[in-house]
Tab-separated table of C-alpha atoms in Angstrom:
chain	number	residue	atom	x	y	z
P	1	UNK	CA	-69.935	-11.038	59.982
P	2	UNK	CA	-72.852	-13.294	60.747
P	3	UNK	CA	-70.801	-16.168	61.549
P	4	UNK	CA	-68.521	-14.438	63.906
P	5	UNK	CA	-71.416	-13.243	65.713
P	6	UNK	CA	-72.919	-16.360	66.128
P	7	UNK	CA	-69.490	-17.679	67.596
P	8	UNK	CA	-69.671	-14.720	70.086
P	9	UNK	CA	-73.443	-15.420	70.729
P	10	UNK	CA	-72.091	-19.530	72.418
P	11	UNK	CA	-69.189	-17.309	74.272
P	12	UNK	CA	-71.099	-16.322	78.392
P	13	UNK	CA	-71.605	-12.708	78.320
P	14	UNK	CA	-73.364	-9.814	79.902
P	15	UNK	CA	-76.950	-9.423	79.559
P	16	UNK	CA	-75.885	-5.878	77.575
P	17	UNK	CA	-73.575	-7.351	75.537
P	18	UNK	CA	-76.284	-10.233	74.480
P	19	UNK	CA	-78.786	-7.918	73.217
P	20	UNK	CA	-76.013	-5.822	71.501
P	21	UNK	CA	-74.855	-9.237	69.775
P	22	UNK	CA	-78.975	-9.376	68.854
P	23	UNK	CA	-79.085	-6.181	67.735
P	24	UNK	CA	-76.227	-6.757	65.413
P	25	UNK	CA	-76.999	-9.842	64.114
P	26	UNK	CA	-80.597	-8.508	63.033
P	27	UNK	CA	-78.462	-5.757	61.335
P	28	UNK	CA	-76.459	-7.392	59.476
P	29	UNK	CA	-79.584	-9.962	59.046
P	30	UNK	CA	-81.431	-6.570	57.225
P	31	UNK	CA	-77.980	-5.178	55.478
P	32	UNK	CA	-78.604	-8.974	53.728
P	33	UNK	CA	-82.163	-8.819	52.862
P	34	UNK	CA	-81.360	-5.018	50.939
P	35	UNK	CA	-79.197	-6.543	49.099
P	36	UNK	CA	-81.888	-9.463	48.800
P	37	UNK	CA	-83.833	-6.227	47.051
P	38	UNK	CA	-82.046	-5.576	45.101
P	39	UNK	CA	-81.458	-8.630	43.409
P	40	UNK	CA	-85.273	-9.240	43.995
P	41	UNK	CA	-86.040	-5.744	41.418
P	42	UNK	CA	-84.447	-8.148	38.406
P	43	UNK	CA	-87.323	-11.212	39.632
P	44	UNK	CA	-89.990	-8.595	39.746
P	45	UNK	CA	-89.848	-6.818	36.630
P	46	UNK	CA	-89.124	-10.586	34.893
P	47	UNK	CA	-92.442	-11.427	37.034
P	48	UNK	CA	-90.864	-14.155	38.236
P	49	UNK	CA	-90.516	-12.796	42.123
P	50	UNK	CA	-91.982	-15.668	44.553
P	51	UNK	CA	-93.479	-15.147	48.084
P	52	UNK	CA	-92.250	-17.588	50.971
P	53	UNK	CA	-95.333	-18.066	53.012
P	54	UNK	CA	-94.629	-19.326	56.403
P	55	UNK	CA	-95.606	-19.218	60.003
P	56	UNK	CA	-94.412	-16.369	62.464
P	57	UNK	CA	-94.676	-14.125	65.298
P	58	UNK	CA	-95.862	-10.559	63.991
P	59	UNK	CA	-95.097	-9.009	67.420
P	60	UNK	CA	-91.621	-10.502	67.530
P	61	UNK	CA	-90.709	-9.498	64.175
P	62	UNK	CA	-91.666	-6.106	64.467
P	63	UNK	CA	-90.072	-5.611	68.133
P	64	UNK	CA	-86.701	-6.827	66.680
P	65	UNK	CA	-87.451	-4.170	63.610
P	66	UNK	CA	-88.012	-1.632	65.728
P	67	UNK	CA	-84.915	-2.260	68.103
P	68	UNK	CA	-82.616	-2.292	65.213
P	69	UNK	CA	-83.684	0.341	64.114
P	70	UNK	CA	-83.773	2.305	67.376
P	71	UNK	CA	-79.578	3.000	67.451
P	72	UNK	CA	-79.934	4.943	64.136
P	73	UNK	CA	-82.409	7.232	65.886
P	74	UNK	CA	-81.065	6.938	68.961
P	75	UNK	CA	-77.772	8.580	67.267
P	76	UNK	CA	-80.105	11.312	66.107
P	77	UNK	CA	-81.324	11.751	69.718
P	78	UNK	CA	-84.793	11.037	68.401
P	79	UNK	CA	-86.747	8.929	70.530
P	80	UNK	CA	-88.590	5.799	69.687
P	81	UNK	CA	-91.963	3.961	70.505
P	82	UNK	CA	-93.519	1.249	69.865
P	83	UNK	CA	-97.048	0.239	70.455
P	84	UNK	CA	-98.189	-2.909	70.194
P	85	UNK	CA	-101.196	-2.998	72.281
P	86	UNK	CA	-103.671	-3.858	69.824
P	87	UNK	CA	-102.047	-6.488	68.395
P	88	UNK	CA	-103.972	-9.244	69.214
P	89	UNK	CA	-103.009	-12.274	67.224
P	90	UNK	CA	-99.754	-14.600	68.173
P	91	UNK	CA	-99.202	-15.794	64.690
P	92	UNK	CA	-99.771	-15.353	60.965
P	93	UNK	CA	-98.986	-16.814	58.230
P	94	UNK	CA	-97.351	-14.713	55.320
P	95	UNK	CA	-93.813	-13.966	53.833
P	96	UNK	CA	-91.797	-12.856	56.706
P	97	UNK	CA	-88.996	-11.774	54.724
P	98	UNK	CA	-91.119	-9.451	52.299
P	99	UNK	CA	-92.979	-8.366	55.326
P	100	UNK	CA	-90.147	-7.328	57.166
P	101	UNK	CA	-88.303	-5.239	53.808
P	102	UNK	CA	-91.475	-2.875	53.871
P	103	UNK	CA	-91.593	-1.874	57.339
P	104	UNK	CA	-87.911	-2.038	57.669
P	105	UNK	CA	-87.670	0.753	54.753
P	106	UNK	CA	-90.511	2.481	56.748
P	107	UNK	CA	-88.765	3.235	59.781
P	108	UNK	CA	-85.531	3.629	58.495
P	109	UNK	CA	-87.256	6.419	56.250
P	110	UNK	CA	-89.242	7.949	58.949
P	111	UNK	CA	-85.934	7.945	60.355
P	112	UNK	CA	-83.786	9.684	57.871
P	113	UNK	CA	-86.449	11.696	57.493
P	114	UNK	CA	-87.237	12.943	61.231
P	115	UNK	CA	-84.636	16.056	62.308
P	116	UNK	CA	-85.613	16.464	65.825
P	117	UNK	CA	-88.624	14.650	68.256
P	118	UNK	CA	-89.562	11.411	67.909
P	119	UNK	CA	-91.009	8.261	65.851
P	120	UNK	CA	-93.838	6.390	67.001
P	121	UNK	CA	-95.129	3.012	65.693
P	122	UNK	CA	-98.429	1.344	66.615
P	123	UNK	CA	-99.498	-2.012	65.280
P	124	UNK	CA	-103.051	-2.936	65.745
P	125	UNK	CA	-104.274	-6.635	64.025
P	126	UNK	CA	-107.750	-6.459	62.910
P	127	UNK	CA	-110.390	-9.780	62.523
P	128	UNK	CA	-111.714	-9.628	59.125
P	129	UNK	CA	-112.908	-13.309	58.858
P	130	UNK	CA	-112.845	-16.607	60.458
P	131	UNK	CA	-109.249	-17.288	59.641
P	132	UNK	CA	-108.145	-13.798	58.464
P	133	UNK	CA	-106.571	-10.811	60.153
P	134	UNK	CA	-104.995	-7.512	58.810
P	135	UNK	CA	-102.239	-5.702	60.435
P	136	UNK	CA	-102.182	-2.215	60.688
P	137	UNK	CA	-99.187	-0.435	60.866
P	138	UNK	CA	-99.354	3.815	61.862
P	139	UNK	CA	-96.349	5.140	61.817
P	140	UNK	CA	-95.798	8.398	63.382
P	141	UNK	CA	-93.443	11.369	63.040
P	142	UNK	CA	-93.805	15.161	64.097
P	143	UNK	CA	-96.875	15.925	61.994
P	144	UNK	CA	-96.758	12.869	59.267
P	145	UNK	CA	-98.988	10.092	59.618
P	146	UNK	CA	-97.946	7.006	57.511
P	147	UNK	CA	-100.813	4.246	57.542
P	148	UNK	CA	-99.748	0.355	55.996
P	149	UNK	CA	-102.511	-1.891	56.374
P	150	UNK	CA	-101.259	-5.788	55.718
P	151	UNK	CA	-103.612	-8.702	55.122
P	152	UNK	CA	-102.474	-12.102	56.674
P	153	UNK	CA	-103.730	-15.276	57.595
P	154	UNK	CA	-104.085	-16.667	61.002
């Protein structure tokens, strides 16, 4: 699946169809890391689970999250926003990957979860030293508050 969408990503198409291909292809990205999970439960209860610490773009990764994420709700004609206002750092360095697992099971819960109305997410980043940040992560359905504070390195 992830090859044939990168063939169709070199093919010229719409603008739509582009972001569609995107929006699959992050999918199908996630549908991989689950199954990364699950494998990964065996390496943590051996102790023997290792973090990837690398260099990224906190507000990209969670905008792609949150789109992906967006066409489950959108089927349950529950709407979706992001806020990331107070995010105020371009990069950080931490496991992307890991990172990405948490929040993803997040919204997809808030999203199972949620019957009717809709999901909000604000991410705020936080200076706590010279060199260190923390991201903070509300997310927020119809009267649940879910709070995920991250700690990350600048």
């Amino acid at each position: 699946v992830i090859g044939t969408l990168n063939i169709l990503k070199r093919e010229e198409l719409p603008e739509k169809s582009r972001r569609l291909i995107s929006m699959m292809e992050l999918s199908a990205t996630n549908l991989n890391l689950l199954i990364n999970d699950i494998l990964d439960l065996s390496k943590i209860e051996a102790g023997k689970l290792e973090l990837n610490f690398r260099t990224f773009n906190p507000k990209y990764l969670i905008e792609g999250l949150v789109e992906s994420c967006s066409i489950m709700a959108f089927d349950k004609e529950l709407e979706v926003y992001l806020d990331t206002r107070g995010l105020n750092c371009q990069r950080a360095v931490s496991d992307p990957l890991r990172l990405t697992q948490v929040i993803n099971n997040l919204i997809n819960n808030a999203i199972k979860f949620t019957e009717r109305g809709f999901i909000k997410i604000k991410v705020d980043s936080e200076k706590i030293e010279d060199q260190k940040h923390k991201l903070i992560i509300v997310l927020v359905k119809i009267f649940q508050m879910i709070n995920l504070t991250i700690y990350f390195i600048n």
